[in-house]
C-alpha positions as MATLAB code, in Angstrom:
seq = 'MEDRDLSLLKAVAQGDETALEELMKAHMPSVHAVARRLLGDDAYADDAAQETFLAVWRCAKSFRGDAPGRAWILRIALNKARSAGRWRAVRRWLSLDHVISGEPDAPTLGSAVADPSPEADPAGTRERGDRAERLRAAVENLPPRQKEMILLRLEGLEINEIAAALGAAEGTVKATLHQARARLEPVLKEAP';
ca = [
      55.242   35.941   -7.319;
      58.848   36.225   -8.899;
      60.190   36.982   -4.822;
      58.317   34.098   -4.263;
      60.222   32.322   -6.258;
      63.548   32.880   -5.722;
      62.813   32.238   -1.215;
      61.137   28.734   -2.660;
      64.207   27.595   -4.388;
      66.171   28.755   -1.767;
      64.189   26.920    0.934;
      64.443   24.388   -1.886;
      68.402   24.066   -2.463;
      68.273   23.188    1.327;
      65.862   19.933    1.234;
      62.839   21.651    1.684;
      60.386   19.210   -0.119;
      57.404   21.333    0.596;
      58.862   24.367   -1.253;
      59.516   21.630   -4.454;
      55.493   21.027   -3.969;
      54.758   25.229   -4.279;
      56.656   25.287   -6.168;
      55.424   22.560   -8.554;
      51.430   23.973   -7.931;
      52.543   27.025   -9.485;
      54.234   25.878  -12.281;
      53.682   22.270  -13.126;
      50.966   23.823  -15.944;
      53.129   25.956  -17.574;
      56.242   23.089  -17.632;
      53.891   20.557  -19.411;
      52.502   22.829  -21.143;
      55.483   23.654  -23.075;
      56.041   19.515  -22.835;
      52.958   19.381  -24.770;
      53.779   21.662  -27.292;
      56.908   20.907  -28.075;
      56.553   17.068  -27.909;
      52.842   16.500  -29.142;
      52.019   14.163  -26.844;
      50.691   13.832  -22.609;
      52.150   10.632  -21.325;
      55.990   12.536  -22.919;
      55.249   15.806  -21.461;
      54.175   14.419  -17.830;
      57.872   12.586  -17.719;
      59.634   16.182  -19.722;
      57.598   17.694  -16.101;
      58.129   15.176  -13.617;
      62.430   15.104  -14.892;
      62.030   19.022  -14.979;
      61.119   19.699  -11.091;
      63.501   16.444  -10.447;
      66.247   18.927  -11.315;
      64.791   22.021   -9.876;
      65.358   19.663   -6.673;
      68.868   18.623   -8.263;
      69.573   21.956   -9.029;
      67.950   24.174   -7.186;
      71.511   25.366   -5.054;
      72.973   26.427   -8.404;
      70.192   28.916   -9.229;
      72.338   32.080   -9.413;
      68.485   34.593   -9.169;
      70.378   35.787  -12.513;
      67.165   35.302  -14.008;
      63.593   35.157  -12.583;
      62.088   31.716  -10.876;
      59.532   31.204  -13.594;
      62.019   31.651  -16.173;
      64.829   29.439  -15.181;
      62.512   26.897  -15.177;
      60.819   26.873  -17.873;
      64.621   26.834  -20.080;
      65.330   23.447  -17.630;
      61.199   21.931  -18.967;
      62.424   23.372  -22.735;
      66.077   20.936  -21.844;
      64.027   18.226  -20.524;
      61.213   18.069  -23.330;
      64.284   18.099  -25.992;
      65.930   15.204  -24.620;
      62.972   13.423  -24.358;
      61.768   14.626  -28.637;
      65.650   13.400  -28.671;
      65.006    9.534  -26.702;
      62.130    9.529  -28.611;
      63.575    9.139  -31.816;
      66.118    7.028  -31.285;
      64.122    4.895  -29.942;
      61.245    4.793  -32.411;
      63.992    4.096  -35.120;
      65.971    1.882  -32.653;
      61.969   -0.537  -33.173;
      59.144    0.408  -34.606;
      60.681    1.447  -37.628;
      63.506   -1.558  -38.238;
      63.772   -3.641  -40.912;
      62.368   -7.082  -40.529;
      63.929   -8.441  -43.573;
      66.958   -6.736  -45.573;
      64.643   -7.175  -48.637;
      64.019   -3.361  -50.557;
      60.069   -3.227  -49.663;
      60.711   -5.019  -46.296;
      57.813   -4.373  -43.720;
      58.363   -3.070  -40.739;
      58.252   -4.647  -37.527;
      55.661   -1.347  -35.691;
      53.778   -2.177  -39.704;
      53.978   -6.651  -38.757;
      52.571   -5.526  -35.512;
      50.009   -2.519  -35.809;
      46.093   -2.734  -35.718;
      44.746   -2.039  -39.305;
      41.994   -0.980  -37.760;
      40.167    2.474  -38.063;
      39.135    3.356  -33.832;
      43.872    1.998  -33.062;
      44.267    4.946  -35.550;
      42.450    8.316  -33.449;
      44.382   10.662  -35.393;
      43.251    9.396  -38.477;
      39.690    9.941  -37.461;
      40.586   13.619  -36.750;
      39.576   16.487  -38.453;
      42.847   17.896  -40.502;
      41.252   20.931  -41.728;
      41.046   23.020  -39.389;
      42.664   26.600  -38.381;
      43.924   25.319  -34.725;
      45.834   22.143  -36.266;
      46.732   23.958  -39.257;
      48.498   26.690  -36.845;
      49.705   24.275  -34.357;
      50.902   22.260  -37.473;
      52.954   25.643  -38.293;
      54.810   26.268  -34.775;
      56.235   22.268  -35.337;
      57.665   23.578  -38.578;
      59.200   27.042  -36.694;
      63.503   26.799  -36.912;
      63.793   25.140  -32.734;
      64.966   28.166  -31.707;
      61.951   29.926  -33.442;
      59.790   27.652  -31.803;
      60.659   27.520  -28.508;
      60.368   31.194  -28.318;
      57.103   31.411  -30.165;
      55.586   28.208  -26.888;
      57.492   30.414  -24.364;
      55.396   33.512  -25.413;
      52.717   31.452  -25.380;
      52.943   30.777  -22.192;
      52.719   34.342  -20.724;
      56.876   34.554  -20.660;
      58.307   38.467  -21.471;
      60.653   39.236  -23.948;
      63.107   40.137  -20.873;
      62.483   36.518  -19.052;
      62.675   34.423  -22.395;
      65.918   36.088  -23.003;
      67.186   35.262  -19.831;
      65.722   31.983  -19.717;
      67.011   31.371  -23.031;
      70.698   33.133  -22.602;
      70.278   35.600  -24.825;
      69.601   39.008  -25.932;
      66.638   40.747  -25.319;
      67.010   41.896  -29.228;
      67.704   38.835  -30.143;
      64.682   37.698  -28.330;
      62.199   40.449  -30.581;
      63.997   39.653  -33.978;
      63.759   35.299  -33.672;
      60.037   36.082  -32.219;
      59.073   38.421  -35.297;
      60.270   36.167  -37.851;
      57.955   33.256  -36.337;
      55.597   35.430  -36.027;
      55.893   36.799  -39.844;
      56.030   32.216  -41.248;
      52.983   32.114  -39.510;
      51.006   34.952  -40.829;
      49.544   33.043  -43.289;
      48.470   30.144  -41.268;
      46.752   33.604  -38.624;
      45.418   34.664  -41.650;
      43.461   31.722  -42.654;
      39.941   31.927  -42.373;
      38.396   30.321  -39.782;
];
């Protein structure tokens, strides 16, 4: 697969749109999954995935082949998802969390226009007690580096590929994954 990715990336660097489409077909599920897990939202993940492949198109000439093509693409996906998460937080802060007046208990713009009906809050109707939700929350609470490595591991990357994608030593990846697993172990041991 890696030889195929390398040849496709070389073709993309030469402006071959068909090669980009093939890379998208091969890697879009992983790119979207990483973005979805990092951002927690399909719409933002869609945007981050599109931004990832735009960056692949623009930056394919700079791909040196030091890392497997898949690892390089997933590193771009992580960067795009991080960026989307930062912008998402800024937009939220600037808009819906903006206090309408200067009074201490004044409502925010978001609360003033919110739909109070139960149907408007699908997250509130979802059961929070299941093991998968607790595990997802535990992964969300990991330090950023541990979270990124766990997400890449869940996408099937090997230790050396994660190291190449994140520019870290393999020993560092192993140690960080071990620390992340130790933090997740209480949730993993809970009865379903």
